[in-house]
Coordinates of C-alpha atoms and ligand atoms in Angstrom, one line a residue:
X1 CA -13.9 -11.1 17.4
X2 CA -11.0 -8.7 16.0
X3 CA -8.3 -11.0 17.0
X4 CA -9.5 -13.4 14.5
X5 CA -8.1 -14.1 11.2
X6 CA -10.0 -13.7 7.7
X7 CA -10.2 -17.7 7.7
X8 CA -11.7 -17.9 11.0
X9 CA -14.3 -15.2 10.5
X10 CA -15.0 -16.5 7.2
X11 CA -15.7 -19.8 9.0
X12 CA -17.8 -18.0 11.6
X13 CA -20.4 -16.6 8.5
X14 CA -20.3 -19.8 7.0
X15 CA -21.3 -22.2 9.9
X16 CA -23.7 -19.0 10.8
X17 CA -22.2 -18.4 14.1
X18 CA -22.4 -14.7 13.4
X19 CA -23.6 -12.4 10.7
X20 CA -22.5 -10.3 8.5
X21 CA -24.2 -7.8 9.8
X22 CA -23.0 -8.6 13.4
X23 CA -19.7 -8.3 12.1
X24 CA -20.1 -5.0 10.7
X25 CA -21.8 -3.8 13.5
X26 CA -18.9 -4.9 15.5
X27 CA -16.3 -3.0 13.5
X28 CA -18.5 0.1 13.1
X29 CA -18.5 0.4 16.7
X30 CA -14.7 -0.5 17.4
X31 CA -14.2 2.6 14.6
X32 CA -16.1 4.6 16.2
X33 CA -14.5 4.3 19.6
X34 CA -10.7 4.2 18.8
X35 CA -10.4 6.2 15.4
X36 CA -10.6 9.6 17.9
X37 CA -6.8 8.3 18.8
X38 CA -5.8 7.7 15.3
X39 CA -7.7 9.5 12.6
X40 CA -7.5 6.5 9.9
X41 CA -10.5 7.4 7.9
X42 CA -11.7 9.9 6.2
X43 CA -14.9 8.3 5.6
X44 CA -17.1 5.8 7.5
X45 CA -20.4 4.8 5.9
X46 CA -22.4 2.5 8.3
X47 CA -25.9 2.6 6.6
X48 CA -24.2 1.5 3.0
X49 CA -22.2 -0.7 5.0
X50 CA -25.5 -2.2 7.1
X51 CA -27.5 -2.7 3.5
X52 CA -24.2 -4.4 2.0
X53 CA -24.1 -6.9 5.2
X54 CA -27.7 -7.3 4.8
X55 CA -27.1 -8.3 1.4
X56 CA -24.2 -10.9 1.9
X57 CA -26.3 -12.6 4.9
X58 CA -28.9 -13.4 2.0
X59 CA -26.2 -14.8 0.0
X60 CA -24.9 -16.9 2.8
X61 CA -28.2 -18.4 3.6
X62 CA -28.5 -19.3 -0.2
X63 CA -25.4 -20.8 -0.1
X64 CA -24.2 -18.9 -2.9
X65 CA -21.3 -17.1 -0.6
X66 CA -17.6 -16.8 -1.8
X67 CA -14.8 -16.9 1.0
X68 CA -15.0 -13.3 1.9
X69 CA -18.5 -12.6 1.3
X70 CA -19.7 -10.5 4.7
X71 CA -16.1 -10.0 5.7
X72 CA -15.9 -5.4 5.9
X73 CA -13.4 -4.0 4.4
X74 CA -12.1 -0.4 4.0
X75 CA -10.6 1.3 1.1
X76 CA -7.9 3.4 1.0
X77 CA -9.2 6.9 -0.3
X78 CA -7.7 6.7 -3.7
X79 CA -10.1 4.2 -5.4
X80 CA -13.2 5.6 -7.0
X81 CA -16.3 4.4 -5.1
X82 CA -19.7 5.4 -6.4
X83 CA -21.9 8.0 -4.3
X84 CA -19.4 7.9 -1.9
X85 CA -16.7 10.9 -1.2
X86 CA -13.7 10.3 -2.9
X87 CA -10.9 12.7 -1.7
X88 CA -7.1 10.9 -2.6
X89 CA -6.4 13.0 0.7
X90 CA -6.3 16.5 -1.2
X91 CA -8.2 19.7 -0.4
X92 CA -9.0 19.4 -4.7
X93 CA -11.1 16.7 -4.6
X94 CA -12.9 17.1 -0.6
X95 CA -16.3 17.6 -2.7
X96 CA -15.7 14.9 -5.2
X97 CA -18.4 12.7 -5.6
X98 CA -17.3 9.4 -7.4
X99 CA -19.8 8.6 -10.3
X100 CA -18.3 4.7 -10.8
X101 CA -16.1 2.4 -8.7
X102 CA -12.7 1.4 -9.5
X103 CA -12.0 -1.8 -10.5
X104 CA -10.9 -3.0 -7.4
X105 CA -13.9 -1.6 -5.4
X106 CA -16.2 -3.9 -8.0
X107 CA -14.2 -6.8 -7.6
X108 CA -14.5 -6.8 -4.0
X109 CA -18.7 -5.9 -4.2
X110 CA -18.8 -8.7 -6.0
X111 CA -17.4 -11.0 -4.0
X112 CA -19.2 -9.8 -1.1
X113 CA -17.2 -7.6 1.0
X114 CA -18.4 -4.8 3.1
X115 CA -16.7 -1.5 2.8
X116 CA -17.0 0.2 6.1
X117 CA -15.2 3.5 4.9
X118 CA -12.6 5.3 2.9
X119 CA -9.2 5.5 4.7
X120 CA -6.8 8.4 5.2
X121 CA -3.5 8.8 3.0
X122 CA -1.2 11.5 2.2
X123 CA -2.3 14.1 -0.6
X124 CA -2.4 11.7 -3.8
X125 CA -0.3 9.6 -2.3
X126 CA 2.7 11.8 -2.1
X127 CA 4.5 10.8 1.1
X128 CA 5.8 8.5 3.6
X129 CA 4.8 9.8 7.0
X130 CA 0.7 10.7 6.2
X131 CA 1.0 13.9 7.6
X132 CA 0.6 15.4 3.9
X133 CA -3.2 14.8 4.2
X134 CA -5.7 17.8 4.1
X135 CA -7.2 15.8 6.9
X136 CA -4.7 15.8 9.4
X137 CA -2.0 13.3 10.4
X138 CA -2.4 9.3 10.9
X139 CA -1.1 8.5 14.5
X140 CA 0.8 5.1 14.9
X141 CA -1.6 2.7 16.8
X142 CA 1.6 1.5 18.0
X143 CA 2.8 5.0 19.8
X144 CA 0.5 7.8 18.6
X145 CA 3.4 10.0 18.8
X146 CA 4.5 8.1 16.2
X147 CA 4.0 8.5 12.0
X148 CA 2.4 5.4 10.8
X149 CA 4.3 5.7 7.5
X150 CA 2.8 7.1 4.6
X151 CA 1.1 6.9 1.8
X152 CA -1.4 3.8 2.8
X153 CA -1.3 5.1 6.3
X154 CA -4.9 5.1 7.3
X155 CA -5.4 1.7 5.8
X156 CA -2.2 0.2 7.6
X157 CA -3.2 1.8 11.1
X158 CA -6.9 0.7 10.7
X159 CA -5.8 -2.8 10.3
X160 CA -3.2 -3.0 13.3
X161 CA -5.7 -1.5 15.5
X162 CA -8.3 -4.4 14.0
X163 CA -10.7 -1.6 13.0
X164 CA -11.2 -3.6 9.7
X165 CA -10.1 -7.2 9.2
X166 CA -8.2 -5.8 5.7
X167 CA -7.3 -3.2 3.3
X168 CA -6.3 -1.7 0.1
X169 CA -3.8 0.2 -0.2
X170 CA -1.7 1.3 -3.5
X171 CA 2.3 1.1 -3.7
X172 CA 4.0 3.7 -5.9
X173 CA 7.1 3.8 -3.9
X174 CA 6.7 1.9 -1.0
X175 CA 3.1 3.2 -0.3
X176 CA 1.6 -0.2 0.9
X177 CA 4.9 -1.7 2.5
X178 CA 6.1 1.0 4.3
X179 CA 3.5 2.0 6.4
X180 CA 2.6 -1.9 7.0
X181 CA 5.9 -2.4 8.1
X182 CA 5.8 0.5 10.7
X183 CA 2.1 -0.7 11.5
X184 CA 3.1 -3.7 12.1
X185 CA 1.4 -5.6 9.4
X186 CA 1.4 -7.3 6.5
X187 CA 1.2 -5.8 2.9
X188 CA 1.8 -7.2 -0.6
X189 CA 2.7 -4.7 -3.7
X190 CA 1.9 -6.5 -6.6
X191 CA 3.7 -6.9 -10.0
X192 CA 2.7 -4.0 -12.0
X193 CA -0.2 -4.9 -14.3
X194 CA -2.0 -7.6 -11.9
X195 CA -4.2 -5.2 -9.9
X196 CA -6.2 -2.8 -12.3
X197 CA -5.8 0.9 -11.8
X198 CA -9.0 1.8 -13.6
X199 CA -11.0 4.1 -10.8
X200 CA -7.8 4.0 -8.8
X201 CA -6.7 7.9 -9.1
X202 CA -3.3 8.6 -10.7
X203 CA 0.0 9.8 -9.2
X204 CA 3.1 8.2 -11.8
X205 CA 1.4 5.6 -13.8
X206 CA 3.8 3.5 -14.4
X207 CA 4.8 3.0 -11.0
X208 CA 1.2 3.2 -8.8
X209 CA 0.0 -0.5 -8.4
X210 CA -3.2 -1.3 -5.7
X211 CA -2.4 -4.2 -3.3
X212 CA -3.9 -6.2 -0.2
X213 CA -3.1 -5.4 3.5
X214 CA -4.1 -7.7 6.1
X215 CA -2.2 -9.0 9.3
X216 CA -0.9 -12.0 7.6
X217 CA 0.4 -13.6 4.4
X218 CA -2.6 -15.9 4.5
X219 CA -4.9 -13.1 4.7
X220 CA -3.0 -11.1 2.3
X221 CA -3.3 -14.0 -0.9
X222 CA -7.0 -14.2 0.0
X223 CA -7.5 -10.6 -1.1
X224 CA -5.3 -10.8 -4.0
X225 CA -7.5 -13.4 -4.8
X226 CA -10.4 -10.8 -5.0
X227 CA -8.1 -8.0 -6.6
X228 CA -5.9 -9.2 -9.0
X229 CA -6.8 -9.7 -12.3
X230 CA -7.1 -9.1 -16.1
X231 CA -9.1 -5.5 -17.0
X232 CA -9.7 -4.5 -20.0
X233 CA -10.0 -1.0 -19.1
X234 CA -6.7 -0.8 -18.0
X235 CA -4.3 -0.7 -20.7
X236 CA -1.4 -2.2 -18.5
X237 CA -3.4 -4.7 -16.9
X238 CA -1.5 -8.2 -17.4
X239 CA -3.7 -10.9 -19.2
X240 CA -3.0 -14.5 -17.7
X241 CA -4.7 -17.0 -16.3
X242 CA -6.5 -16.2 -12.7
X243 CA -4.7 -18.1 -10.0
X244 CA -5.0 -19.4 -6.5
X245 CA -3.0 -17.6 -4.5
X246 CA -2.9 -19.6 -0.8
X247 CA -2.3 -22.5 -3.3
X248 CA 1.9 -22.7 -2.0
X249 CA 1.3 -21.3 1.3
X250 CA 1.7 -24.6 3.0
X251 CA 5.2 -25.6 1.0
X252 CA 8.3 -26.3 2.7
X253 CA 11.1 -23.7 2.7
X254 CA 14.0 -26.4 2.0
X255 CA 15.7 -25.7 -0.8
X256 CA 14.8 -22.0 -1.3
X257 CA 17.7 -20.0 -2.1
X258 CA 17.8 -16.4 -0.8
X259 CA 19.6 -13.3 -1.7
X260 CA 20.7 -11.0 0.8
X261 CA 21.9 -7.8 -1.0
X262 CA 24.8 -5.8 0.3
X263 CA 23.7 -2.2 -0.7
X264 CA 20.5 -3.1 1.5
X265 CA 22.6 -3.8 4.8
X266 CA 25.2 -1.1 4.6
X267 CA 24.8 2.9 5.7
X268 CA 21.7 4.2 6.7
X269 CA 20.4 1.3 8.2
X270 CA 19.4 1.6 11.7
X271 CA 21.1 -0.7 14.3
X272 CA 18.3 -1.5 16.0
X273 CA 16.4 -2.8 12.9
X274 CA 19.3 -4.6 11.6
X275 CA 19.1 -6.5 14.4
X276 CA 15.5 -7.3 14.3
X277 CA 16.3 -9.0 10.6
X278 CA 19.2 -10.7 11.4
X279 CA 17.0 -12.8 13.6
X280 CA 14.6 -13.1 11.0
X281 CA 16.6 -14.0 8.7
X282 CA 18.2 -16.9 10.9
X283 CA 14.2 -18.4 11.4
X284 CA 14.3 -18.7 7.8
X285 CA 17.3 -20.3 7.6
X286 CA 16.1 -22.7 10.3
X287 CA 13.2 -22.9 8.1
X288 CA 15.1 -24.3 5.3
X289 CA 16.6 -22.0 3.1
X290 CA 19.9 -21.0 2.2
X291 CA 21.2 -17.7 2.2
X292 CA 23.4 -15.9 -0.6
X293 CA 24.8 -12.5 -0.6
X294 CA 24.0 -10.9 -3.9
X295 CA 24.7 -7.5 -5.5
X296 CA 22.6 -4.7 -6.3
X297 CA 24.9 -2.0 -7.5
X298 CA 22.5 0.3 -8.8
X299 CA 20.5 0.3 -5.6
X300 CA 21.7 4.1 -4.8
X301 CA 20.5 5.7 -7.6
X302 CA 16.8 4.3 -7.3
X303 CA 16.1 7.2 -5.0
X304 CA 17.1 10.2 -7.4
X305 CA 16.1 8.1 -10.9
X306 CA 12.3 7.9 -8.9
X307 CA 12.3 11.8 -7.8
X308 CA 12.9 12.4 -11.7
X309 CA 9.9 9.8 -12.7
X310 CA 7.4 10.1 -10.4
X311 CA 7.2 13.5 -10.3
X312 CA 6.9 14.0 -14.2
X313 CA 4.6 11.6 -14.7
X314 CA 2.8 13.3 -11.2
X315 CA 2.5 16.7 -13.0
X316 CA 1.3 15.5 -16.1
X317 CA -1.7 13.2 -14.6
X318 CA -2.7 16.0 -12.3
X319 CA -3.1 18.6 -14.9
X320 CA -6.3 17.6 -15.1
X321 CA -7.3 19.3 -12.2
X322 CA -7.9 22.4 -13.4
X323 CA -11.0 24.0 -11.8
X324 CA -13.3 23.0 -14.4
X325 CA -14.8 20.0 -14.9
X326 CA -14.3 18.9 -11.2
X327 CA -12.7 19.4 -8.0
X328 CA -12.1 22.4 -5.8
X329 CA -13.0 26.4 -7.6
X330 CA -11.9 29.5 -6.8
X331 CA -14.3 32.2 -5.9
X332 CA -15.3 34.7 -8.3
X333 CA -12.3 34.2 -11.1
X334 CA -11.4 37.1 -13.2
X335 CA -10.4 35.2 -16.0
X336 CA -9.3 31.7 -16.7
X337 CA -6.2 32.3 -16.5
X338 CA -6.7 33.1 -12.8
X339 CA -9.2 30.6 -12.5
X340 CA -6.4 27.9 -13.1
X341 CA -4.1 29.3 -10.9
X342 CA -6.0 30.3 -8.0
X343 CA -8.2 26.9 -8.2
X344 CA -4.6 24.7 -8.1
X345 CA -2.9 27.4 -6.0
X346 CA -5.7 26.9 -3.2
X347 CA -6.9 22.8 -3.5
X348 CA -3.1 21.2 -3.5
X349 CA -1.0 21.2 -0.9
X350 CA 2.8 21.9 -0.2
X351 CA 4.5 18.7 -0.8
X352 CA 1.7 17.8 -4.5
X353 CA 3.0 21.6 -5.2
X354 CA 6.5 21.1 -4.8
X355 CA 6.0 17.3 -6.7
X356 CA 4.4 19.2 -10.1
X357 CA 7.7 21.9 -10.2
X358 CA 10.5 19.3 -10.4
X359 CA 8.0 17.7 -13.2
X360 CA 7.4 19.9 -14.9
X361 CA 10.9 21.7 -15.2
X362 CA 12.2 17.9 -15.4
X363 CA 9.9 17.6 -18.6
X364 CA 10.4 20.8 -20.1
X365 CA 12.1 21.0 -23.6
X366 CA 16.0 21.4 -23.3
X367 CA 15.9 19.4 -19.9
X368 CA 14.1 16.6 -21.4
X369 CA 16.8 13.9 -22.6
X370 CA 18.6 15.3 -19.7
X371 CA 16.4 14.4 -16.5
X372 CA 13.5 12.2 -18.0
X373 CA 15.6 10.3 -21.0
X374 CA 18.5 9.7 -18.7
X375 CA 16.3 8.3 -15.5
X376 CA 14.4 5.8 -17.9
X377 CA 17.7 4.6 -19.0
X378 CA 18.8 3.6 -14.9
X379 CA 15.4 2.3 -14.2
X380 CA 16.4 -0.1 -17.0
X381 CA 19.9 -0.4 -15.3
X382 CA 17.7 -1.3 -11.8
X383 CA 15.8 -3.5 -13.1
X384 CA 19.0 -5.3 -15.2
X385 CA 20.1 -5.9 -11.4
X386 CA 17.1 -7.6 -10.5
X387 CA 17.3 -9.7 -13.3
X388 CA 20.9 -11.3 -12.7
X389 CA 19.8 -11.5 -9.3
X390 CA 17.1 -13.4 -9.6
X391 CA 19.4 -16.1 -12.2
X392 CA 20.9 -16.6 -8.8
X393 CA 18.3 -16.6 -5.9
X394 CA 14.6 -17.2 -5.3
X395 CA 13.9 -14.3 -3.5
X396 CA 15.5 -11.5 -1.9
X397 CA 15.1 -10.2 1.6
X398 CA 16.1 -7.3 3.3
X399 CA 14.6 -4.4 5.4
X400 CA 11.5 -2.7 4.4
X401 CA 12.5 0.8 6.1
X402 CA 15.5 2.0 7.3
X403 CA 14.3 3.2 10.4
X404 CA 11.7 1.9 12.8
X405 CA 8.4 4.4 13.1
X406 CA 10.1 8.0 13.8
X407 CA 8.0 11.0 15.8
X408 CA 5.3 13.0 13.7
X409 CA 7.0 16.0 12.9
X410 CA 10.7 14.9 12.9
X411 CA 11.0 14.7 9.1
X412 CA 8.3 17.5 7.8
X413 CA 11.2 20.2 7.4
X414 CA 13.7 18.0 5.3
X415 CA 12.2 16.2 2.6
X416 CA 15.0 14.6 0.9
X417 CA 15.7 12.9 4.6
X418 CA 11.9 12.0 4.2
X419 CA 12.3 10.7 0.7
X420 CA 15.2 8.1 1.8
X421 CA 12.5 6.2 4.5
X422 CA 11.7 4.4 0.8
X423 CA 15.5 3.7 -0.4
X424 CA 14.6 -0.1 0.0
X425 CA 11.4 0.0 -1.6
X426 CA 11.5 2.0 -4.5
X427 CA 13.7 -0.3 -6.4
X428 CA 10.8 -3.1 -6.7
X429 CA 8.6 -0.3 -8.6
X430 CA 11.1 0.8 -10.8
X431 CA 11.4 -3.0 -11.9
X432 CA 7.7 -3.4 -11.5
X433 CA 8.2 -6.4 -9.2
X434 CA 6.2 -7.8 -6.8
X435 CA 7.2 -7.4 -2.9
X436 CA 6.1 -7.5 0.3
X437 CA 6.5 -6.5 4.0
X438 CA 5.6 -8.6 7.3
X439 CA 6.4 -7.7 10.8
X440 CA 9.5 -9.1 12.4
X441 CA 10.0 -7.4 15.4
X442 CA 10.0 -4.3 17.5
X443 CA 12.9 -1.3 18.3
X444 CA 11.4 -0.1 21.7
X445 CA 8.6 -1.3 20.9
X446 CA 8.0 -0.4 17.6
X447 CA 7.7 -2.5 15.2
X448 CA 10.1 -3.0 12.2
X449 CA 9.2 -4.6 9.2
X450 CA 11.0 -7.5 6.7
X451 CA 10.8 -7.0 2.9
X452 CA 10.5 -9.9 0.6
X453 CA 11.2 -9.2 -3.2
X454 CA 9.9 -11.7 -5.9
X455 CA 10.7 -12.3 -9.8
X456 CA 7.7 -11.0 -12.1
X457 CA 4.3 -12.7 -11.2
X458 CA 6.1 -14.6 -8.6
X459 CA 3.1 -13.1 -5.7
X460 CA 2.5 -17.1 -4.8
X461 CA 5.7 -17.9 -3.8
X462 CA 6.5 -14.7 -2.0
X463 CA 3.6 -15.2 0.1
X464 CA 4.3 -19.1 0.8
X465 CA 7.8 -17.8 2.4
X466 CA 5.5 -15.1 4.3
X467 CA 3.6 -17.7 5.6
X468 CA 6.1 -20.3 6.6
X469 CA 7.9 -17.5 8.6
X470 CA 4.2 -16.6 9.9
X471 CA 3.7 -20.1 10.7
X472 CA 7.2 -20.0 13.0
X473 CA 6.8 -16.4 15.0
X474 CA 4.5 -15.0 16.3
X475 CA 5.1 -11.3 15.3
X476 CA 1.9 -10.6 12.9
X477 CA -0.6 -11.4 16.0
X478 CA 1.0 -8.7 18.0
X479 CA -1.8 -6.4 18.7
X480 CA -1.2 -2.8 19.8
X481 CA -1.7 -2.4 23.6
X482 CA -4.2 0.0 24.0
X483 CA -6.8 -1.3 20.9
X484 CA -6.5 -5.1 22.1
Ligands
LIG1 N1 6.8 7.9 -0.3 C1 6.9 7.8 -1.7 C2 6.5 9.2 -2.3 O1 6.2 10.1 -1.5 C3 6.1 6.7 -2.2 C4 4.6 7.1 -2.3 C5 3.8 6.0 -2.8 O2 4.2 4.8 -2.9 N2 2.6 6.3 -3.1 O3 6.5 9.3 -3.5

């Protein structure tokens, strides 16, 4: 049953040849046997789940079902969900109660799907390795020894070891592609605006955008379908039309003119990773496309312009966490002075520390037009690349990370080594462009992922060339040997 795609087990509740609440039984128990190995959730909630399945078995017999009504999914812990624990990974929020849902979480209720738990992440989604959780690491289902990338770790490692048929993760850096690609699955950042944030807790605002993650494109434009949308109670939410997002998955590639940039296939990138994209790159030729090397020059400043922007806005959303109205409290505080200090000083950890220093000095009057002004001014420059880019090409392609999964502990000590495992997806956020990462391969036996970058709103026809890629290889039904 966990080998099967979201179309077959929707097919399965529809025709009735299982439940709902079979299904969800199923995955409760496969969570409950293999997340020991791999701590990817923070949270499991069977009886909600049970009552939810109950639920969409009703609306099945009615007839009233939507495609993925009974189909469980899991939540990455980020997004707001009523009653239910709602941590973002940090020691601050381990008592905090969500009183709504996020936009996302309703969207998905309403549609039918089963949440079977909230999944584990680095601290507010601060990291690329998810050994910044107050939970404890993620292990690779791939090679436990091995970080499953960071911040949407939990959700990515839950899906490759089919503990859930999907996910949500969010993508502020490379959050969502990252981790799939060195989970071995497939996960879609969105333009920014199509997936509300409302409920979905800040890091840098105008960089964090929720997405799907699922083991293929097909999979992956049936939860956008769910997710993406206007919301009014996001004020960055993009208001157009509601569209069909399998609707191109079947198209031919002929024709399709991709962009290969330079700065993504120079230094840095690993050999054995390289290699796996070469071949990838040739099946898409084969496929029908044609391939044109483009230019990126600002590509090497999209690292440094992002550790200026993420971390200012970072410090100013998570002032709000001050002791007071919710979160983590000091014992006995002298005076609320102290109280502030001693109730951040304790809840956040070392890396969400470190994030709300270089902010905060980065914003701070004098340093200003310095730091802040000047890195809004190359995000334009970045985005300006994109732009001429995309008057030449359909869609770019290039690695997702520059390294296949590396050891747990290897990068803890050396962050700016840790920040470079998102030089190659960073660049989409700072544009606010959608992209995506499927599997392509393995370096012993790990797997390496291939990025796909899209024009604004283009999510349709980056998941067509997914698919058409899915539909010659055979990478994204890999399953990892010891959770088959
Ligand atoms: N790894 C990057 C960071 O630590 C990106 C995180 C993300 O996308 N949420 O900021």
């Amino acid at each position: 049953m966990h080998n099967k795609t979201l179309t077959e087990l929707s097919h399965a509740l529809h025709l009735r040849e299982c439940s709902s609440v079979e299904l969800t039984r199923y995955f409760l128990e496969r969570i409950e046997r293999y997340d020991a190995h791999l701590n990817s959730f923070i949270s499991v909630t069977p009886e909600m789940a049970l009552a939810k399945a109950t639920a969409a078995d009703e609306r099945l017999a009615k007839n009233e079902a939507e495609p993925l009504t009974g189909i469980p999914i899991v939540y990455k812990d980020i997004f707001c969900t009523k009653g239910i624990k709602t941590s973002c990974g940090s020691k601050m929020l381990d008592n905090f109660i969500a009183p709504y849902d996020a936009t996302v979480v309703e969207k998905c209720q309403a549609a039918g799907m089963v949440m079977l738990g909230k999944t584990n992440m680095d601290e507010f989604a601060m990291g690329s390795s998810n050994e910044n959780s107050f939970y404890g690491a993620v292990k690779n289902p791939w090679d436990t020894k091995a970080v499953p990338g960071g911040s949407s770790g939990g959700s990515t490692a839950a899906v490759a070891a089919r503990l859930t048929p999907v996910a949500t993760g969010t993508d502020t850096g490379g959050s969502i592609r990252q981790p799939a690609a060195l989970c071995g699955v497939t996960g879609l950042k969105p333009t920014y605006g199509q997936v509300s944030r409302y409920g979905m807790i800040a890091f840098a605002s105008s960089l964090d955008q929720g997405g799907p993650i699922g083991h293929s494109a097909e999979e992956v434009a049936l939860l956008l379908n769910v997710m993406a949308g206007f919301d009014e109670r996001d004020s960055t939410s993009l208001d157009h039309p509601q569209e069909d997002y399998t609707t191109y998955l079947n198209e031919s590639l002929k024709g399709l003119k991709i962009g290969l940039p330079k700065e993504y296939f120079g230094e840095g990138l690993d050999v054995g990773v390289a290699k796996v994209l070469d071949a990838a790159i040739k099946e898409l030729e084969q496929a029908g496309a044609t391939l044109h090397e483009i230019h990126l020059p600002q590509t090497h400043l999209a690292v440094p312009v992002y550790y200026i922007i993420a971390p200012a806005e970072c410090s100013s959303n998570l002032s709000r966490y001050d002791g007071v109205r919710f979160g983590h409290r000091c014992e006995n505080p002298t005076d609320l002075m102290d109280l502030y200090k001693r109730s951040r000083g304790e809840g956040f950890g070392g890396e969400v520390k470190r994030r709300i220093m270089i902010g905060t000095y980065a914003l701070s009057a004098g340093y200003y037009d310095a730091y802040y002004l000047k890195a809004g001014q190359i995000r334009r420059l970045i985005s300006n690349d994109f732009s001429q880019a995309f008057k030449q090409v359909d869609v770019i392609v290039g690695p997702t990370s520059p390294t296949p999964p590396f050891n747990l502990g290897e990068k803890v000590n050396d962050p700016v080594t840790m920040y470079l495992s998102d030089i190659y997806t960073i660049p989409a956020n700072l544009a606010g462009l959608p992209a995506l990462s499927i599997p392509a391969g393995f370096v012993n036996q790990r797997p390496v992922g291939l990025q796909l970058i899209g024009n604004y709103l283009s999510e349709a026809r980056l998941l067509n060339v997914a698919h058409q890629y899915q539909q010659r290889t055979d990478w994204h039904k890999s399953v990892p040997p010891n959770f088959a």
